[in-house]
Amino acid sequence: EAVAGADPNLALDIPSGFLNTVTYGAHAGVGGAPDYWSTWSGADLASMEMNLGLSEVLTNGSWFGCSYTDFDPPLAPTMPIAATNATAVVERSLLDLVVYPQPAADVLFVRVNEDGTHALRIHDLGGRTVFTGRTNGLTTAVDVAGWAPGTYVLVVGDTRRTIAIQ
């Protein structure tokens, strides 16, 4: 479900702990129409065994797979193929940030959903800190005129955003 939350093309239906429907973009596998989903796990592709539902505990290095099958016989998953769109795990942050304009040329505005002051840092992609300050109220202006064009990482509290300076 974490991957489904990060990839807008992926949707899952999991009633009672069993995988029912998987939709990826225009492709769908609907449980019972005509086949069903089976889930598998193992140390590698050769050792995959079928699970009962989605309750299998996975450890680092474990493999997990699904197959759409009529169970006559059950079909084990084959070598995985990467999705065409990038996926990531969605990070939950304490602060909602709005950063504008993007890209910024002279002034970068940082708006938070909580009034008050919060630590604000900006790092270049080499990890060097190029700005340190604090938010001031709901919206804070950062003078970026004269900064080298490029991609930076803005950090407010525990929340991170990638920003662009032109």
Backbone as a chain_set.jsonl record, in Angstrom:
{"seq": "EAVAGADPNLALDIPSGFLNTVTYGAHAGVGGAPDYWSTWSGADLASMEMNLGLSEVLTNGSWFGCSYTDFDPPLAPTMPIAATNATAVVERSLLDLVVYPQPAADVLFVRVNEDGTHALRIHDLGGRTVFTGRTNGLTTAVDVAGWAPGTYVLVVGDTRRTIAIQ", "coords": {"N": [[0.817, -1.196, 0.0], [2.087, 1.194, 0.577], [3.665, 1.743, -1.673], [1.631, 2.013, -3.554], [0.505, 4.359, -2.606], [2.448, 6.15, -3.326], [2.69, 6.037, -6.062], [0.801, 7.33, -8.495], [-0.355, 5.903, -10.57], [-0.947, 3.378, -9.707], [-3.34, 1.305, -8.183], [-4.893, -0.412, -5.509], [-7.038, -3.014, -4.303], [-7.862, -4.396, -1.357], [-9.58, -6.432, 0.263], [-10.319, -7.865, 3.416], [-7.665, -8.771, 3.854], [-6.824, -10.057, 1.538], [-5.538, -9.853, -1.731], [-7.39, -8.319, -4.136], [-8.05, -6.65, -6.455], [-5.867, -5.235, -8.812], [-4.798, -2.346, -10.289], [-3.031, -0.751, -12.797], [-2.38, 2.083, -14.327], [-3.891, 1.84, -17.419], [-4.197, -0.86, -17.238], [-5.653, -3.732, -15.743], [-6.209, -6.148, -13.208], [-8.669, -8.011, -12.153], [-9.917, -9.591, -9.366], [-11.333, -12.746, -9.735], [-12.292, -12.354, -12.287], [-11.191, -13.201, -15.117], [-9.589, -14.677, -13.425], [-7.655, -15.075, -10.333], [-5.698, -13.257, -7.878], [-2.537, -14.296, -6.72], [-0.204, -14.35, -4.033], [3.284, -14.293, -3.386], [6.38, -15.196, -1.763], [9.904, -15.171, -0.945], [13.444, -16.014, -0.597], [14.751, -15.548, -2.942], [14.089, -15.484, -6.493], [13.95, -18.178, -7.299], [13.226, -19.528, -4.982], [10.639, -18.878, -4.331], [7.523, -19.114, -2.628], [4.029, -19.787, -2.404], [1.808, -17.611, -0.665], [-0.661, -17.283, 1.98], [-2.886, -15.063, 1.525], [-2.135, -11.598, 2.372], [-0.448, -11.541, 4.595], [2.16, -12.219, 5.052], [5.337, -11.798, 6.552], [7.954, -9.708, 5.635], [11.484, -9.532, 5.287], [14.602, -7.667, 5.185], [15.993, -7.96, 2.001], [14.255, -9.928, 1.204], [12.104, -11.366, -1.283], [9.102, -10.434, -2.934], [6.143, -11.171, -4.638], [3.48, -11.112, -7.094], [0.962, -12.958, -8.838], [-1.357, -13.412, -11.494], [-3.722, -15.702, -11.721], [-5.344, -18.878, -12.547], [-5.085, -20.839, -10.72], [-4.658, -23.457, -11.55], [-2.331, -25.049, -12.743], [-1.205, -23.09, -9.8], [0.461, -20.124, -10.754], [3.702, -19.116, -10.429], [5.328, -15.947, -9.789], [7.309, -14.299, -12.317], [10.541, -13.022, -13.394], [10.881, -9.743, -12.118], [9.739, -6.707, -13.679], [10.609, -3.4, -14.16], [8.442, -0.668, -13.383], [7.096, 1.751, -15.68], [6.872, 4.337, -14.793], [8.424, 6.331, -12.269], [8.654, 5.275, -8.858], [8.084, 5.885, -5.382], [8.352, 6.043, -1.818], [5.93, 7.632, 0.026], [6.597, 10.358, 2.08], [5.577, 11.293, 5.281], [5.031, 14.407, 6.632], [5.454, 16.791, 9.289], [5.0, 19.479, 8.931], [3.195, 21.383, 6.568], [4.393, 22.55, 3.599], [4.622, 25.259, 1.348], [6.288, 26.316, -1.411], [7.424, 28.942, -3.324], [8.282, 31.344, -5.935], [8.734, 28.746, -8.372], [10.884, 27.836, -10.817], [12.95, 29.899, -8.651], [14.197, 33.258, -8.856], [15.008, 35.737, -7.698], [13.761, 36.134, -5.126], [12.711, 33.724, -2.804], [9.807, 32.349, -1.559], [8.625, 30.924, 1.406], [6.068, 29.163, 2.715], [4.423, 28.087, 5.601], [2.202, 25.865, 7.426], [1.85, 26.332, 10.075], [1.878, 28.845, 12.423], [4.615, 30.705, 13.753], [8.094, 30.165, 14.662], [10.44, 28.3, 12.844], [13.239, 26.172, 12.301], [15.137, 26.797, 9.403], [16.795, 25.659, 6.633], [18.956, 25.608, 3.797], [20.437, 23.535, 1.458], [23.047, 22.77, -0.888], [23.344, 20.399, -3.633], [25.603, 19.023, -3.044], [25.57, 18.775, -0.372], [26.41, 20.88, 1.171], [25.701, 23.536, 3.404], [23.978, 26.342, 2.415], [22.348, 28.315, 3.267], [21.056, 29.452, 6.33], [18.498, 29.929, 8.624], [15.435, 31.156, 10.126], [11.933, 30.487, 10.024], [9.502, 33.087, 9.788], [6.663, 33.769, 11.054], [3.819, 32.886, 9.036], [4.639, 33.09, 6.353], [7.785, 33.306, 4.836], [10.423, 35.156, 3.424], [13.181, 34.473, 1.357], [16.203, 35.707, 0.278], [17.493, 34.99, -2.758], [18.905, 36.035, -4.794], [21.716, 36.2, -6.831], [22.573, 33.673, -6.189], [24.003, 30.591, -7.315], [22.666, 29.142, -10.242], [20.603, 26.236, -10.034], [19.774, 23.085, -8.423], [18.49, 22.719, -5.189], [18.18, 21.735, -1.709], [15.639, 22.342, 0.473], [15.054, 22.656, 3.9], [12.766, 22.575, 6.443], [12.262, 22.37, 9.718], [11.506, 19.029, 10.103], [10.8, 18.616, 7.519], [11.377, 18.277, 4.054], [12.104, 19.771, 0.898], [12.698, 19.799, -2.58], [14.144, 22.358, -4.406], [14.371, 24.837, -7.029], [16.711, 27.105, -8.346], [17.14, 29.815, -10.492]], "CA": [[0.0, 0.0, 0.0], [2.962, 2.365, 0.58], [4.023, 2.027, -3.062], [0.418, 2.514, -4.211], [0.34, 5.747, -2.193], [3.463, 6.974, -3.964], [2.579, 5.961, -7.518], [-0.592, 7.622, -8.826], [-0.869, 4.964, -11.567], [-1.212, 2.091, -9.073], [-4.456, 1.251, -7.23], [-5.076, -1.753, -4.968], [-8.234, -3.323, -3.524], [-7.425, -5.481, -0.474], [-10.581, -6.731, 1.285], [-10.063, -8.989, 4.337], [-6.295, -9.259, 3.786], [-6.533, -10.74, 0.28], [-5.413, -8.964, -2.874], [-8.53, -8.556, -5.013], [-7.904, -5.975, -7.738], [-4.694, -4.398, -9.024], [-4.922, -1.537, -11.497], [-1.873, 0.09, -13.076], [-2.731, 2.831, -15.529], [-5.041, 1.269, -18.126], [-4.177, -2.309, -17.062], [-6.326, -4.147, -14.511], [-6.415, -7.555, -12.894], [-9.789, -8.02, -11.218], [-10.079, -10.902, -8.759], [-12.537, -13.469, -10.126], [-12.761, -11.981, -13.616], [-11.652, -14.543, -14.78], [-8.657, -15.345, -12.527], [-7.454, -14.487, -9.012], [-4.329, -12.898, -7.549], [-1.823, -15.066, -5.705], [0.978, -13.64, -3.549], [4.413, -15.201, -3.222], [7.572, -14.601, -1.168], [11.046, -16.072, -0.836], [14.759, -15.385, -0.502], [15.083, -15.17, -4.311], [13.049, -15.908, -7.426], [13.869, -19.64, -7.347], [12.678, -20.091, -3.739], [9.322, -18.286, -4.052], [6.428, -19.992, -2.23], [2.756, -19.081, -2.363], [1.346, -17.189, 0.653], [-2.096, -17.249, 2.22], [-3.227, -13.653, 1.717], [-1.049, -10.617, 2.413], [0.036, -11.447, 5.973], [3.552, -12.671, 5.12], [6.3, -10.814, 7.029], [9.129, -9.638, 4.766], [12.691, -8.992, 5.896], [15.505, -7.092, 4.188], [16.476, -8.926, 1.027], [13.183, -10.843, 0.787], [11.4, -11.092, -2.527], [7.648, -10.544, -2.857], [5.582, -11.059, -5.979], [2.075, -11.454, -7.312], [0.632, -13.462, -10.167], [-2.789, -13.454, -11.797], [-3.745, -17.107, -12.123], [-6.562, -19.663, -12.288], [-4.676, -21.825, -9.71], [-4.71, -24.811, -12.096], [-1.781, -24.895, -11.394], [-0.832, -21.704, -9.476], [1.609, -19.648, -11.526], [4.618, -18.28, -9.649], [5.781, -14.755, -10.512], [8.559, -14.388, -13.071], [11.459, -11.925, -13.099], [10.181, -8.451, -12.1], [10.026, -5.691, -14.688], [10.392, -2.086, -13.553], [7.334, 0.139, -13.889], [7.574, 2.81, -16.557], [6.927, 5.579, -14.025], [9.181, 6.199, -11.029], [7.867, 5.133, -7.637], [8.762, 6.258, -4.144], [7.508, 5.954, -0.639], [5.49, 8.958, 0.437], [7.004, 10.742, 3.422], [4.608, 12.1, 6.011], [5.749, 15.472, 7.312], [4.693, 17.5, 10.303], [4.648, 20.79, 8.399], [2.862, 21.514, 5.155], [5.177, 23.641, 3.017], [4.395, 25.734, -0.009], [7.485, 27.051, -1.795], [7.174, 29.588, -4.611], [8.026, 30.707, -7.228], [9.634, 27.666, -8.756], [12.13, 28.164, -10.13], [13.067, 31.25, -8.092], [15.32, 34.01, -9.404], [15.451, 36.766, -6.754], [13.237, 35.868, -3.787], [11.996, 32.47, -2.624], [8.868, 32.441, -0.445], [8.361, 29.657, 2.081], [4.859, 29.292, 3.539], [4.157, 26.922, 6.442], [0.827, 25.826, 7.91], [1.873, 26.607, 11.512], [2.498, 30.118, 12.769], [5.725, 30.564, 14.689], [9.408, 30.093, 14.03], [10.957, 26.95, 12.612], [14.562, 26.174, 11.677], [15.077, 26.755, 7.94], [18.125, 25.494, 6.049], [19.001, 25.254, 2.378], [21.699, 22.863, 1.134], [23.235, 22.435, -2.298], [23.305, 18.953, -3.817], [26.812, 18.461, -2.455], [25.349, 18.677, 1.066], [26.883, 22.073, 1.865], [24.648, 24.464, 3.817], [24.153, 27.643, 1.765], [21.504, 29.288, 3.972], [20.497, 29.047, 7.618], [17.647, 30.972, 9.184], [14.218, 30.678, 10.784], [10.71, 31.035, 9.449], [8.998, 34.227, 10.545], [5.234, 33.772, 10.774], [3.384, 31.869, 8.079], [5.386, 33.21, 5.095], [9.134, 33.831, 5.005], [11.109, 35.432, 2.164], [14.621, 34.196, 1.354], [16.858, 36.371, -0.852], [18.333, 34.043, -3.491], [19.573, 36.753, -5.884], [23.15, 35.958, -6.813], [22.89, 32.257, -5.971], [24.276, 29.832, -8.535], [21.491, 28.385, -10.692], [20.692, 24.803, -9.783], [18.812, 22.419, -7.551], [18.857, 22.786, -3.778], [17.256, 21.066, -0.795], [15.154, 23.224, 1.528], [14.645, 21.883, 5.07], [12.092, 23.329, 7.497], [11.987, 21.336, 10.716], [11.8, 17.704, 9.551], [10.219, 18.551, 6.183], [12.334, 18.607, 2.991], [11.6, 20.015, -0.45], [13.688, 20.122, -3.599], [13.803, 23.646, -5.015], [15.216, 25.219, -8.163], [17.105, 28.509, -8.439], [17.594, 30.094, -11.862]], "C": [[0.861, 1.261, 0.0], [3.361, 2.736, -0.839], [2.816, 2.577, -3.803], [0.174, 3.969, -3.84], [1.31, 6.679, -2.882], [3.348, 7.005, -5.477], [1.125, 6.175, -7.913], [-1.187, 6.679, -9.866], [-1.315, 3.64, -10.961], [-2.358, 2.211, -8.074], [-4.656, -0.197, -6.812], [-6.406, -1.844, -4.241], [-7.886, -4.554, -2.697], [-8.491, -5.724, 0.593], [-10.153, -7.935, 2.124], [-8.665, -9.583, 4.209], [-5.93, -10.014, 2.527], [-6.515, -9.723, -0.846], [-6.518, -9.286, -3.864], [-8.3, -7.957, -6.396], [-6.634, -5.136, -7.738], [-4.916, -3.667, -10.336], [-3.652, -0.712, -11.626], [-2.13, 0.788, -14.398], [-3.977, 2.245, -16.155], [-5.134, -0.241, -17.956], [-4.834, -2.673, -15.739], [-6.37, -5.655, -14.42], [-7.463, -7.609, -11.805], [-9.967, -9.434, -10.694], [-11.401, -11.536, -9.149], [-13.026, -13.163, -11.518], [-11.647, -12.07, -14.656], [-10.784, -15.217, -13.715], [-8.571, -14.615, -11.186], [-5.981, -14.161, -8.819], [-3.776, -13.877, -6.53], [-0.596, -14.257, -5.301], [2.036, -14.657, -3.162], [5.554, -14.47, -2.526], [8.664, -15.653, -1.067], [12.337, -15.297, -0.73], [15.247, -14.92, -1.871], [13.982, -15.723, -5.214], [12.864, -17.424, -7.423], [13.209, -20.244, -6.106], [11.292, -19.546, -3.392], [8.299, -19.365, -3.704], [5.165, -19.161, -2.106], [2.35, -18.81, -0.909], [-0.16, -17.355, 0.758], [-2.453, -15.804, 2.531], [-1.998, -12.771, 1.743], [-0.453, -10.483, 3.807], [1.497, -11.85, 6.127], [4.462, -11.528, 5.571], [7.53, -10.874, 6.129], [10.292, -9.035, 5.533], [13.551, -8.39, 4.796], [16.045, -8.191, 3.286], [15.427, -9.924, 0.564], [12.596, -10.403, -0.545], [9.916, -11.263, -2.281], [7.114, -10.369, -4.268], [4.129, -11.466, -6.014], [1.945, -12.086, -8.69], [-0.882, -13.55, -10.279], [-3.034, -14.815, -12.429], [-5.1, -17.758, -11.865], [-6.298, -20.77, -11.267], [-4.716, -23.26, -10.233], [-3.573, -25.01, -13.094], [-1.525, -23.423, -11.082], [0.426, -21.315, -10.244], [2.456, -18.725, -10.661], [5.012, -17.054, -10.465], [7.088, -15.032, -11.249], [9.423, -13.183, -12.713], [10.717, -10.587, -13.154], [10.649, -7.537, -13.225], [9.694, -4.353, -14.069], [9.208, -1.383, -14.2], [7.897, 1.263, -14.744], [7.656, 4.14, -15.835], [7.695, 5.33, -12.74], [8.233, 6.054, -9.849], [8.719, 5.524, -6.447], [7.81, 6.04, -2.998], [7.19, 7.367, -0.193], [5.953, 9.225, 1.861], [5.916, 11.597, 4.045], [5.392, 13.147, 6.787], [4.838, 16.16, 8.311], [4.214, 18.847, 9.789], [4.24, 20.672, 6.937], [3.611, 22.73, 4.644], [4.664, 23.976, 1.635], [5.585, 26.623, -0.326], [7.244, 27.628, -3.183], [8.031, 30.836, -4.729], [9.05, 29.608, -7.47], [9.738, 27.627, -10.264], [12.128, 29.607, -9.638], [14.289, 31.932, -8.693], [15.883, 34.998, -8.383], [15.052, 36.449, -5.315], [12.468, 34.556, -3.811], [11.097, 32.634, -1.404], [8.589, 31.042, 0.084], [7.166, 29.881, 2.998], [4.638, 27.984, 4.29], [2.726, 26.992, 6.953], [0.721, 26.109, 9.404], [2.563, 27.925, 11.756], [3.616, 29.87, 13.773], [7.038, 30.54, 13.946], [9.857, 28.642, 13.964], [12.329, 27.083, 11.967], [14.404, 26.0, 10.174], [16.509, 26.678, 7.43], [17.974, 25.181, 4.567], [20.397, 24.708, 2.098], [21.812, 22.721, -0.383], [23.273, 20.916, -2.415], [24.573, 18.255, -3.341], [26.707, 18.329, -0.943], [25.821, 19.884, 1.856], [25.71, 22.989, 2.194], [24.935, 25.819, 3.19], [23.297, 28.716, 2.421], [21.011, 28.661, 5.268], [19.684, 30.212, 8.147], [16.471, 30.349, 9.911], [13.024, 31.253, 10.04], [10.233, 32.148, 10.368], [7.52, 34.359, 10.23], [4.907, 32.688, 9.765], [4.177, 31.9, 6.779], [6.715, 33.9, 5.353], [9.751, 34.019, 3.629], [12.6, 35.161, 2.336], [15.205, 34.83, 0.098], [17.808, 35.378, -1.517], [19.017, 34.702, -4.687], [21.077, 36.516, -5.754], [23.54, 34.515, -6.524], [23.171, 31.601, -7.319], [23.009, 29.095, -8.954], [21.686, 26.898, -10.408], [19.6, 24.307, -8.873], [19.357, 22.419, -6.134], [17.834, 21.999, -2.963], [16.931, 22.032, 0.331], [14.655, 22.346, 2.671], [14.021, 22.844, 6.073], [11.651, 22.309, 8.531], [12.431, 19.994, 10.161], [11.317, 17.546, 8.114], [11.233, 19.035, 5.154], [11.595, 18.84, 1.678], [12.789, 20.277, -1.363], [13.231, 21.403, -4.273], [14.78, 23.933, -6.149], [15.468, 26.719, -8.119], [17.612, 28.725, -9.856], [18.396, 31.363, -11.917]], "O": [[0.433, 2.294, -0.514], [3.395, 3.918, -1.181], [2.951, 3.507, -4.598], [-0.313, 4.74, -4.667], [1.037, 7.872, -3.014], [3.866, 7.923, -6.111], [0.294, 5.295, -7.691], [-2.406, 6.651, -10.034], [-1.992, 2.857, -11.627], [-2.357, 3.101, -7.223], [-4.599, -1.104, -7.642], [-6.855, -0.872, -3.633], [-7.643, -5.628, -3.247], [-8.33, -5.267, 1.725], [-9.671, -8.926, 1.575], [-8.489, -10.78, 4.433], [-4.832, -10.565, 2.443], [-7.369, -8.838, -0.911], [-6.583, -10.403, -4.378], [-8.35, -8.67, -7.398], [-6.358, -4.414, -6.781], [-5.186, -4.285, -11.367], [-3.24, -0.048, -10.675], [-2.101, 0.164, -15.459], [-5.016, 2.158, -15.5], [-6.064, -0.854, -18.48], [-4.606, -2.01, -14.727], [-6.546, -6.35, -15.42], [-7.178, -7.286, -10.652], [-10.146, -10.371, -11.472], [-12.464, -10.955, -8.932], [-14.081, -13.66, -11.915], [-11.174, -11.009, -15.062], [-11.195, -16.23, -13.15], [-9.312, -13.665, -10.933], [-5.119, -14.711, -9.504], [-4.467, -14.248, -5.582], [-0.011, -13.558, -6.128], [1.724, -15.743, -2.674], [5.69, -13.256, -2.675], [8.401, -16.855, -1.097], [12.335, -14.067, -0.767], [16.064, -14.003, -1.959], [13.047, -16.363, -4.733], [11.736, -17.907, -7.532], [12.686, -21.357, -6.169], [10.821, -19.735, -2.27], [8.207, -20.391, -4.379], [5.214, -17.984, -1.749], [2.523, -19.661, -0.037], [-0.848, -17.543, -0.245], [-2.336, -15.368, 3.675], [-0.949, -13.133, 1.211], [0.007, -9.4, 4.168], [2.022, -11.822, 7.241], [4.377, -10.42, 5.043], [8.082, -11.947, 5.888], [10.103, -8.126, 6.341], [13.27, -8.575, 3.612], [16.499, -9.23, 3.764], [15.673, -10.689, -0.368], [12.596, -9.219, -0.882], [9.506, -12.131, -1.51], [7.587, -9.508, -5.01], [3.615, -12.085, -5.082], [2.721, -11.786, -9.598], [-1.588, -13.736, -9.288], [-2.602, -15.06, -13.555], [-5.901, -17.262, -11.072], [-7.195, -21.562, -10.976], [-4.799, -24.194, -9.436], [-3.88, -25.137, -14.279], [-1.611, -22.583, -11.977], [1.355, -22.115, -10.36], [1.987, -17.679, -10.213], [5.029, -17.108, -11.694], [7.871, -15.893, -10.848], [9.071, -12.409, -11.823], [10.004, -10.317, -14.121], [11.799, -7.592, -13.659], [8.611, -4.181, -13.509], [8.994, -1.485, -15.408], [9.041, 1.679, -14.558], [8.444, 4.999, -16.23], [7.628, 4.236, -12.178], [7.146, 6.634, -9.836], [9.948, 5.49, -6.516], [6.605, 5.873, -3.192], [8.086, 8.199, -0.053], [5.727, 8.406, 2.751], [5.397, 12.516, 3.411], [6.32, 12.809, 7.521], [3.613, 16.117, 8.194], [3.138, 19.309, 10.168], [4.867, 19.947, 6.164], [3.478, 23.822, 5.196], [4.315, 23.092, 0.852], [5.864, 27.575, 0.403], [6.9, 26.897, -4.112], [8.477, 31.355, -3.706], [10.103, 29.568, -6.833], [8.73, 27.396, -10.931], [11.385, 30.441, -10.155], [15.288, 31.282, -9.002], [17.099, 35.09, -8.217], [15.879, 36.488, -4.404], [11.674, 34.305, -4.718], [11.569, 33.016, -0.333], [8.349, 30.105, -0.677], [7.227, 30.679, 3.934], [4.663, 26.906, 3.696], [2.103, 28.053, 6.92], [-0.383, 26.125, 9.949], [3.708, 28.115, 11.346], [3.555, 28.92, 14.554], [7.101, 30.85, 12.756], [9.675, 27.868, 14.904], [12.561, 27.998, 11.178], [13.63, 25.157, 9.72], [17.337, 27.529, 7.754], [16.994, 24.569, 4.142], [21.404, 25.325, 2.447], [20.808, 22.57, -1.078], [23.237, 20.217, -1.402], [24.609, 17.028, -3.247], [27.629, 17.834, -0.295], [25.659, 19.925, 3.076], [24.827, 23.196, 1.362], [26.006, 26.388, 3.401], [23.493, 29.904, 2.164], [20.605, 27.5, 5.301], [20.138, 31.356, 8.118], [16.497, 29.171, 10.269], [13.086, 32.355, 9.495], [10.519, 32.152, 11.566], [7.154, 34.995, 9.241], [5.625, 31.694, 9.65], [4.375, 30.857, 6.156], [6.771, 34.944, 6.003], [9.625, 33.152, 2.764], [13.206, 35.563, 3.329], [14.767, 34.535, -1.014], [18.806, 34.97, -0.922], [19.638, 34.02, -5.501], [21.631, 36.627, -4.66], [24.718, 34.167, -6.607], [22.63, 32.019, -8.343], [22.345, 28.486, -8.115], [22.792, 26.371, -10.525], [18.63, 25.01, -8.589], [20.538, 22.153, -5.909], [16.766, 21.643, -3.46], [17.818, 22.485, 1.053], [13.912, 21.393, 2.438], [14.658, 23.806, 6.502], [10.778, 21.482, 8.266], [13.593, 19.827, 9.789], [11.414, 16.457, 7.548], [11.873, 20.069, 5.344], [10.592, 18.188, 1.389], [13.767, 20.904, -0.958], [12.071, 21.526, -4.667], [15.865, 23.356, -6.221], [14.552, 27.506, -7.883], [18.406, 27.937, -10.369], [18.86, 31.755, -12.988]]}, "num_chains": 1, "name": "protein.A"}
